[in-house]
Coordinates of C-alpha atoms and ligand atoms in Angstrom, one line a residue:
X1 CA 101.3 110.7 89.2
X2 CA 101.7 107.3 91.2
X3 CA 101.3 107.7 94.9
X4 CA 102.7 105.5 97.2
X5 CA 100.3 104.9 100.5
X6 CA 103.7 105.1 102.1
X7 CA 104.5 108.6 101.7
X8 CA 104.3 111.3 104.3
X9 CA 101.7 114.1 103.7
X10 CA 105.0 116.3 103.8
X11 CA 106.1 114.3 100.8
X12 CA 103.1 116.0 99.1
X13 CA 103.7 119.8 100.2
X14 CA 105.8 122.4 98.2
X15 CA 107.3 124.9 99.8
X16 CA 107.0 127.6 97.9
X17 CA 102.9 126.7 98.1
X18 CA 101.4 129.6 100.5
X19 CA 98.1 127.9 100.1
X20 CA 96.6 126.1 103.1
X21 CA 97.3 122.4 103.7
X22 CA 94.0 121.1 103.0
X23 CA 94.2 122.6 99.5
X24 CA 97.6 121.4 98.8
X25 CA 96.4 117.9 100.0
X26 CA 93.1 118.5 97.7
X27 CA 95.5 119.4 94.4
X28 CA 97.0 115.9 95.1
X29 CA 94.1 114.0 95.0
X30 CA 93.6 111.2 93.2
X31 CA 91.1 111.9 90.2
X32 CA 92.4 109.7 87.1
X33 CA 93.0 106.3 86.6
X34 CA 96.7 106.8 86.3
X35 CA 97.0 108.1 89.9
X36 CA 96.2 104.5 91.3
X37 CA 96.8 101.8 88.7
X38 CA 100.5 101.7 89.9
X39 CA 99.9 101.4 93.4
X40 CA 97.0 99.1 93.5
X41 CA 97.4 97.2 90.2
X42 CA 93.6 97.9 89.2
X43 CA 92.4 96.7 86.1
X44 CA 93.0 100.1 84.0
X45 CA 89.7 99.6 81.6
X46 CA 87.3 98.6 84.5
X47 CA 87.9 101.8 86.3
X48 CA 87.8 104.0 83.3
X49 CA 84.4 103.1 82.7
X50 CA 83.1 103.4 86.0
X51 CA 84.8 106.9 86.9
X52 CA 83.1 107.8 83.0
X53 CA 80.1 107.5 85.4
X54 CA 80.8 108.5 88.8
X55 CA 84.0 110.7 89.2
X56 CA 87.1 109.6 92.1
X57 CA 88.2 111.8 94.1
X58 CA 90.5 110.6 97.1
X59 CA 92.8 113.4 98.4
X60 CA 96.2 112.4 99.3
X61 CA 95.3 112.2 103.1
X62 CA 92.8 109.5 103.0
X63 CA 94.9 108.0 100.3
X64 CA 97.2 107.3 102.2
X65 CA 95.4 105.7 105.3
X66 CA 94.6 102.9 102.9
X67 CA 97.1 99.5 104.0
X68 CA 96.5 97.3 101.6
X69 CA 94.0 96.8 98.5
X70 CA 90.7 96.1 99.6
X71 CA 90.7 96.9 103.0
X72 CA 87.7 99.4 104.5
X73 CA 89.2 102.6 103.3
X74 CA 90.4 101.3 100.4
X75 CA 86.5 99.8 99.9
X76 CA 84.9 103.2 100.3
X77 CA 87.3 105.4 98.2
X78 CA 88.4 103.1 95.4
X79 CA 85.9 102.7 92.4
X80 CA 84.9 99.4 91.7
X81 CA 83.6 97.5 88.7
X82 CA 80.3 96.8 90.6
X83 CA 79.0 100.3 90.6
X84 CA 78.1 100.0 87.1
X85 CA 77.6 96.2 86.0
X86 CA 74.2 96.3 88.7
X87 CA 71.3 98.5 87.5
X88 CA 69.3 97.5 90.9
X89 CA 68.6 100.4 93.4
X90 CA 67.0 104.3 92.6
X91 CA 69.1 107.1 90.9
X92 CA 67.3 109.2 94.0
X93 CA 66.4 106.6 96.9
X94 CA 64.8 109.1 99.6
X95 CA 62.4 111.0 97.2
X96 CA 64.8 114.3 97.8
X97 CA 64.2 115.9 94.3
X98 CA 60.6 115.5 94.2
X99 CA 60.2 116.7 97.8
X100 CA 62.5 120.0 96.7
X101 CA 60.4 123.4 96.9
X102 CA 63.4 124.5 94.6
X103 CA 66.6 122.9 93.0
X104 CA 69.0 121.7 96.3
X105 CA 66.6 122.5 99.3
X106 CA 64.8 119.2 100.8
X107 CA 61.4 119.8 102.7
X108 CA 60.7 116.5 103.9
X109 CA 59.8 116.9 107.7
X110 CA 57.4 119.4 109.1
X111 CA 60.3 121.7 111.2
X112 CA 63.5 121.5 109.6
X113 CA 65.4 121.6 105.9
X114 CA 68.1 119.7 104.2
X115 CA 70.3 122.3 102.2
X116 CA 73.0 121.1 99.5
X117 CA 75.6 124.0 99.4
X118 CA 78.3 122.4 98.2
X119 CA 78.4 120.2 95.0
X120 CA 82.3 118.9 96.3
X121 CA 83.6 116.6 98.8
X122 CA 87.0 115.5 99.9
X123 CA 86.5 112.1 98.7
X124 CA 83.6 110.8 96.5
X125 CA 82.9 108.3 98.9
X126 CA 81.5 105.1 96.4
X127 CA 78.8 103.9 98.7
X128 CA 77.4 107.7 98.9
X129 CA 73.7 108.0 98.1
X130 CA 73.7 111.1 96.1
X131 CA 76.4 109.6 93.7
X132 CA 74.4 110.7 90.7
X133 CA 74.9 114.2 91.3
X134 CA 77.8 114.6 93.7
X135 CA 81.1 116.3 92.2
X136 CA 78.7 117.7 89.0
X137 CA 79.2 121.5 89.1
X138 CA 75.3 121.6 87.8
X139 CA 74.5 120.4 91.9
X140 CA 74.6 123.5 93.7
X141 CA 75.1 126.9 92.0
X142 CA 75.1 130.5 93.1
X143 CA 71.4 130.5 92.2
X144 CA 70.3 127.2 93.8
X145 CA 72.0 128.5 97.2
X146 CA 70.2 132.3 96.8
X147 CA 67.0 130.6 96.3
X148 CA 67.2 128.0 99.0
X149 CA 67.6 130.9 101.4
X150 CA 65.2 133.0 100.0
X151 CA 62.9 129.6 100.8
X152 CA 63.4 129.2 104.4
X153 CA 63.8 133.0 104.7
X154 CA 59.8 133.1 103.9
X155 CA 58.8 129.9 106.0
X156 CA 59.2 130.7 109.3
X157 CA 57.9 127.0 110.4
X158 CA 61.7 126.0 109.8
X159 CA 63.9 126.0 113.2
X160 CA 66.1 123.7 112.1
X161 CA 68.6 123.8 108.9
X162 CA 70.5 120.9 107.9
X163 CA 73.4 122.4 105.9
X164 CA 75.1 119.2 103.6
X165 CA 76.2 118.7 99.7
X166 CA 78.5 117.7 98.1
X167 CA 80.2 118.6 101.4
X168 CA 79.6 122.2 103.0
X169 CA 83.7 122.3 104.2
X170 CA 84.7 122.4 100.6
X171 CA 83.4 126.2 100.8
X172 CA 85.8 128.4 101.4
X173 CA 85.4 130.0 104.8
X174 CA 84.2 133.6 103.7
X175 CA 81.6 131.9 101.2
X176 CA 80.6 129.4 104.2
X177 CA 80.3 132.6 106.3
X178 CA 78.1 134.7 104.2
X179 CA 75.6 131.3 103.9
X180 CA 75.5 131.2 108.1
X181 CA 75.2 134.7 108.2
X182 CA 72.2 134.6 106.1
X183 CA 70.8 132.0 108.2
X184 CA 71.4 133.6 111.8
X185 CA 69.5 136.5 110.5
X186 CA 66.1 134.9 110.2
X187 CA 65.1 134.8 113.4
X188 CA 62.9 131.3 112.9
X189 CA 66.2 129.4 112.7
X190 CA 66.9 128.1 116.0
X191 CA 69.8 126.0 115.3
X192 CA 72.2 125.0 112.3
X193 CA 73.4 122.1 111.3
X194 CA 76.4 120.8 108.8
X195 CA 76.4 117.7 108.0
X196 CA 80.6 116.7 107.1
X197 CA 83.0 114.4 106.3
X198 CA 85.8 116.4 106.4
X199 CA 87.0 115.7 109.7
X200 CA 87.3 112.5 108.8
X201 CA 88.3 112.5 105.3
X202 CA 90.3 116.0 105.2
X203 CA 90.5 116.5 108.9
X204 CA 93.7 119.1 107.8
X205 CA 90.7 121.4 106.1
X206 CA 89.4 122.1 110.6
X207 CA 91.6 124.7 111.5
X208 CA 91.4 126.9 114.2
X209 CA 90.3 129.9 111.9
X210 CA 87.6 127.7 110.4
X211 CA 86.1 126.6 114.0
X212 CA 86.1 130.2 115.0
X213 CA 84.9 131.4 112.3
X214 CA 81.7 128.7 113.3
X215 CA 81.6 129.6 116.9
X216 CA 79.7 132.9 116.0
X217 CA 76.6 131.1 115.0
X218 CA 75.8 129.0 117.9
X219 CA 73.4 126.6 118.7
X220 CA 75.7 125.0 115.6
X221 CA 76.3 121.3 115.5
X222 CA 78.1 119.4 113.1
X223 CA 77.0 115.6 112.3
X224 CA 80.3 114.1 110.5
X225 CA 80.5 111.0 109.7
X226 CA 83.4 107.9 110.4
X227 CA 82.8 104.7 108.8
X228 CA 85.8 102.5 110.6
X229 CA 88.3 103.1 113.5
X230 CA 90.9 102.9 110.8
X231 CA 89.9 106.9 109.8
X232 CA 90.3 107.8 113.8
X233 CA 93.6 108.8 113.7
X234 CA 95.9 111.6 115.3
X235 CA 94.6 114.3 112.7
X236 CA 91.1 113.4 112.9
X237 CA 91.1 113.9 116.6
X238 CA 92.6 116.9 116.6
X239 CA 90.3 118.4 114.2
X240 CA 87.0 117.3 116.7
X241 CA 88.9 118.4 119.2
X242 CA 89.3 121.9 117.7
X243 CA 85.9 121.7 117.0
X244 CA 84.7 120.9 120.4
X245 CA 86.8 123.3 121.8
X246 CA 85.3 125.9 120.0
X247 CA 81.7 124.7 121.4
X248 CA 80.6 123.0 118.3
X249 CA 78.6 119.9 119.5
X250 CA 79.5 116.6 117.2
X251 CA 77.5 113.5 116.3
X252 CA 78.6 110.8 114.1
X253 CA 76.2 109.6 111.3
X254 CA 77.6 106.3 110.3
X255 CA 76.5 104.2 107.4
X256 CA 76.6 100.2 107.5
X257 CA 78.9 98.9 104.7
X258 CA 79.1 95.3 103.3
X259 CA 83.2 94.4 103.7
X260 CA 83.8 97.8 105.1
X261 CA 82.1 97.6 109.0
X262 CA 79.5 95.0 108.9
X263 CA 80.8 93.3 111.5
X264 CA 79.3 94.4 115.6
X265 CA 83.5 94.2 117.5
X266 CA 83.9 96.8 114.6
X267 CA 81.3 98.6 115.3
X268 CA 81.8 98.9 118.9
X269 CA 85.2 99.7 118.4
X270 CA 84.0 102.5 116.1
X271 CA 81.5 104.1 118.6
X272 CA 83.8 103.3 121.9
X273 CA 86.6 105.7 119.8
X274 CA 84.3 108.0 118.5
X275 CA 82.9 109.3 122.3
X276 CA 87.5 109.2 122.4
X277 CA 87.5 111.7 120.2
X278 CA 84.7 113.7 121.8
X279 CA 82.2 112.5 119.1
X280 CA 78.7 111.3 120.3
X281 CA 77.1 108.4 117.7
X282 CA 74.1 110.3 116.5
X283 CA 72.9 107.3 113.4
X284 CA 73.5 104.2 111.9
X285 CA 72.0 103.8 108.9
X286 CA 70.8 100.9 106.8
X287 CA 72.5 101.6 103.7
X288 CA 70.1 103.5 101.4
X289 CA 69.3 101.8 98.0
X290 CA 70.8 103.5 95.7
X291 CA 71.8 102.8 92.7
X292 CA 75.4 102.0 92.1
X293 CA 75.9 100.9 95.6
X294 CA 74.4 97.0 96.2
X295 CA 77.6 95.7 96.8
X296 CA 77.2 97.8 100.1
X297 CA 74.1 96.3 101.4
X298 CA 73.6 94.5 104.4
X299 CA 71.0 92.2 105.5
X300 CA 68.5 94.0 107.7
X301 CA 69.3 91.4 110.5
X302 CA 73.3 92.6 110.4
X303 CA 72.1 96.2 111.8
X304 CA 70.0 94.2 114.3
X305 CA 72.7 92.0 115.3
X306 CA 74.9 94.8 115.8
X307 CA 72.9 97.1 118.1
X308 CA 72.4 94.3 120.1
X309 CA 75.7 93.7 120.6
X310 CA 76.1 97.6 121.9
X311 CA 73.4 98.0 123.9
X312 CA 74.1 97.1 128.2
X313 CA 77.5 95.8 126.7
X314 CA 78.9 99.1 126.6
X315 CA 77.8 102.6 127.3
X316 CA 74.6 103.9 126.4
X317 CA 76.6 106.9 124.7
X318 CA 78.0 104.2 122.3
X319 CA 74.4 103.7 120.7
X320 CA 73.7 104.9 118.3
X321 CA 70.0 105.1 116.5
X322 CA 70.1 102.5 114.1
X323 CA 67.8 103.3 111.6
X324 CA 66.4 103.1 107.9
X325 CA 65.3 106.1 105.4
X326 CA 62.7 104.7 103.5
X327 CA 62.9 104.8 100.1
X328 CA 60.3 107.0 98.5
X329 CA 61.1 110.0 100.8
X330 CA 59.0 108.8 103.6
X331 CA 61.8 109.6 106.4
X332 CA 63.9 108.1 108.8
X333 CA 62.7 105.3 111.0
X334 CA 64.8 103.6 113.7
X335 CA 64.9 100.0 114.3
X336 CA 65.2 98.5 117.8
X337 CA 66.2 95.1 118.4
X338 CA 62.9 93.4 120.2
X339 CA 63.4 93.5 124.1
X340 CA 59.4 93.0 124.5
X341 CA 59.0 89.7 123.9
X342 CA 55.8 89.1 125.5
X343 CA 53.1 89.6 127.9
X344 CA 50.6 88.2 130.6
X345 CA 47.6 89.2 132.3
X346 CA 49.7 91.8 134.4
X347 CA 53.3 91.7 133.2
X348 CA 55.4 92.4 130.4
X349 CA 58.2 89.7 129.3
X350 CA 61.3 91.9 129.0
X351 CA 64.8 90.2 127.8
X352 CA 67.7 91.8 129.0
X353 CA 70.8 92.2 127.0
X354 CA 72.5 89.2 128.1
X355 CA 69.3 87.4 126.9
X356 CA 67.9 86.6 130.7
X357 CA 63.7 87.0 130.7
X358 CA 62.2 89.2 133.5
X359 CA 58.6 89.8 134.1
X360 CA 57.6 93.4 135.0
X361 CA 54.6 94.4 136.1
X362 CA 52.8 97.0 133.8
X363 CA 50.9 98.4 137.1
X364 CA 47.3 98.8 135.0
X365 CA 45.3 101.2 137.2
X366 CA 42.5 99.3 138.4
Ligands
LIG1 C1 67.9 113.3 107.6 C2 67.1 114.4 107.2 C3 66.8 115.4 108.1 C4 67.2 115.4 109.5 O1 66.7 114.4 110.2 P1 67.0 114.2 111.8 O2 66.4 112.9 112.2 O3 66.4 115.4 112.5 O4 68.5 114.2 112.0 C5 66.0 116.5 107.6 N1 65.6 116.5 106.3 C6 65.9 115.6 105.4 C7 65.4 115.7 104.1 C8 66.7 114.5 105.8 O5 67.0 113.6 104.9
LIG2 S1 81.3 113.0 101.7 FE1 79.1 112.5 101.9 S2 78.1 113.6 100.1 FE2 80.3 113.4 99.7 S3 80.6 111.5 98.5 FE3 80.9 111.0 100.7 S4 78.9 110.3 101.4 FE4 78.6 111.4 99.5

């Protein structure tokens, strides 16, 4: 089935369909080459071999925000030929498998867990740094999810738990219940977190039921995660503001893209419609190297570049932390553009962000 990005989501509902929308939306998704060779006049062969690979998914919502081949949505959903023709990058850039106590659960950082529940997402996002594994029923498994919370059951040194995938809103809310349930009953676990794209990608999945449903298991934040202010649109607002209404504290964990927001009025424009939405900018990462992805990369300099074009020129809620996870597993490390950019006897050389020099005194006891 050929989908037009013109048509109205109603275009995709059936009546007689009791299921929710987000399902309905989720049946519709594009999955085979045939579902987008008409629209966007791909070359058929090309995508064939790199969906062989990594699988498409792009549900009939986010289909549908895309304007015009190539443009950032179209960029981050679309599969392109240079996921497979470069073998540079790691099949597992952050180290997560070797730093896994068991299949699914990442360790890395003394106080807190990553925890893959969910082997789906709404859209199998092509830059995504678990492409090898993402949307492969093997990922996450009755068993893997049991034994994850058998793990931080008997470590009580975890007070944090990062709940991610595959995408955690792809659960079904009873199954997504039982898992925080679980959780709120180890008394170690101070606060839960799920780490999303649904709000952005199948914002129709937030319903009120669903944020309800969350609002039991407080202190819970969610981190989703908007690439371009392109995917801020009526129904994404409305599911963070369902969310926030419900108490549910949101962060945005944006990735820089090469062709999709490398560019700092984007940026801005991003962040400054975010904190709109009620959504605080939590990260921006450097693009992990995985492998599949180079296309995406940015210099190192374009995040710099970019930060400083936030910081004093609009509000400090706009800034985000830019920063890089090493590759290896070593963790997350921010990057600050330089504001110290020298020092005297009794002073430090500080620029400020219009690029003026000011000496301060560093008031050394004496
Ligand atoms: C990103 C990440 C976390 C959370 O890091 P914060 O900086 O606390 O948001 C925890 N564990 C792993 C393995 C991670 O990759
Ligand atoms: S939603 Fe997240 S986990 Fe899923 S494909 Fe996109 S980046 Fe990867």
């Amino acid at each position: 089935m050929a989908q037009s990005s013109e048509h109205k989501l109603t275009d995709f509902i059936r009546h007689s369909d009791r299921r929710p929308l987000w399902k309905q939306l989720l049946s519709a998704s594009a999955t085979r080459v045939d579902d987008i060779s008409a629209t966007f006049e791909v070359k058929r062969a090309e995508i064939q071999r790199v969906i062989e690979r990594y699988p498409m998914r792009v549900n009939s919502y986010y289909l549908g925000l895309i304007r015009q081949k190539n443009d950032a949505i179209y960029r981050q959903c679309i599969p392109s030929l240079e996921e497979v023709i470069s073998e540079e990058g790691l099949d597992d850039p952050l180290n997560e498998e070797a730093m896994s106590p068991v299949p699914g659960l990442t360790h890395r950082y003394p106080d807190r867990v990553l925890f893959l529940v969910s082997s789906y997402c709404a859209v199998y996002c092509r830059f995504c740094n678990r492409k090898r594994k993402v949307g492969r029923r093997s990922m996450v498994t009755p068993q893997t999810i049991k034994d994850g919370l058998e793990y931080i059951r008997n470590h009580s040194e975890i007070r944090d738990v990062l709940l991610s995938g595959g995408d955690p809103l792809m659960l079904d809310n009873k199954d997504l219940y039982d898992i925080l349930n679980e959780l709120r009953s180890m008394g170690h676990v101070e606060i839960i977190r799920i780490g999303t794209r649904a709000p952005c990608t199948l914002p129709q999945r937030v319903t009120s039921e669903l944020a309800a449903m969350l609002s039991n298991f407080h202190p819970l934040y969610i981190n989703t995660h908007f690439n371009h202010p392109d995917e801020i649109t009526p129904e994404s607002s409305l599911a963070c503001r369902t969310l926030a209404d419900y108490g549910i504290p949101l962060g945005c964990q944006t990735v820089l893209l090469k062709g999709v927001n490398d560019d700092p009025v984007i940026i801005k424009t991003l962040m400054q419609k975010l904190l709109t939405i009620r959504v605080r900018p939590y990260y921006l990462f450097q693009a992990d190297l995985a492998k599949g992805t180079s296309h995406f990369w940015t210099p190192l300099d374009k995040g710099l570049e970019i930060m400083a074009g936030l910081y004093g020129h609009t509000s400090g809620l706009c800034a985000p932390h830019f920063a890089i996870d090493l590759p290896g597993g070593a963790g997350k490390v921010p990057i600050i553009p330089e504001h110290i950019v020298g020092k005297d006897d009794a002073h430090l050389l500080i620029r400020d962000y219009q690029g003026q020099v000011h000496r301060y005194p560093l008031m050394r006891r004496k």
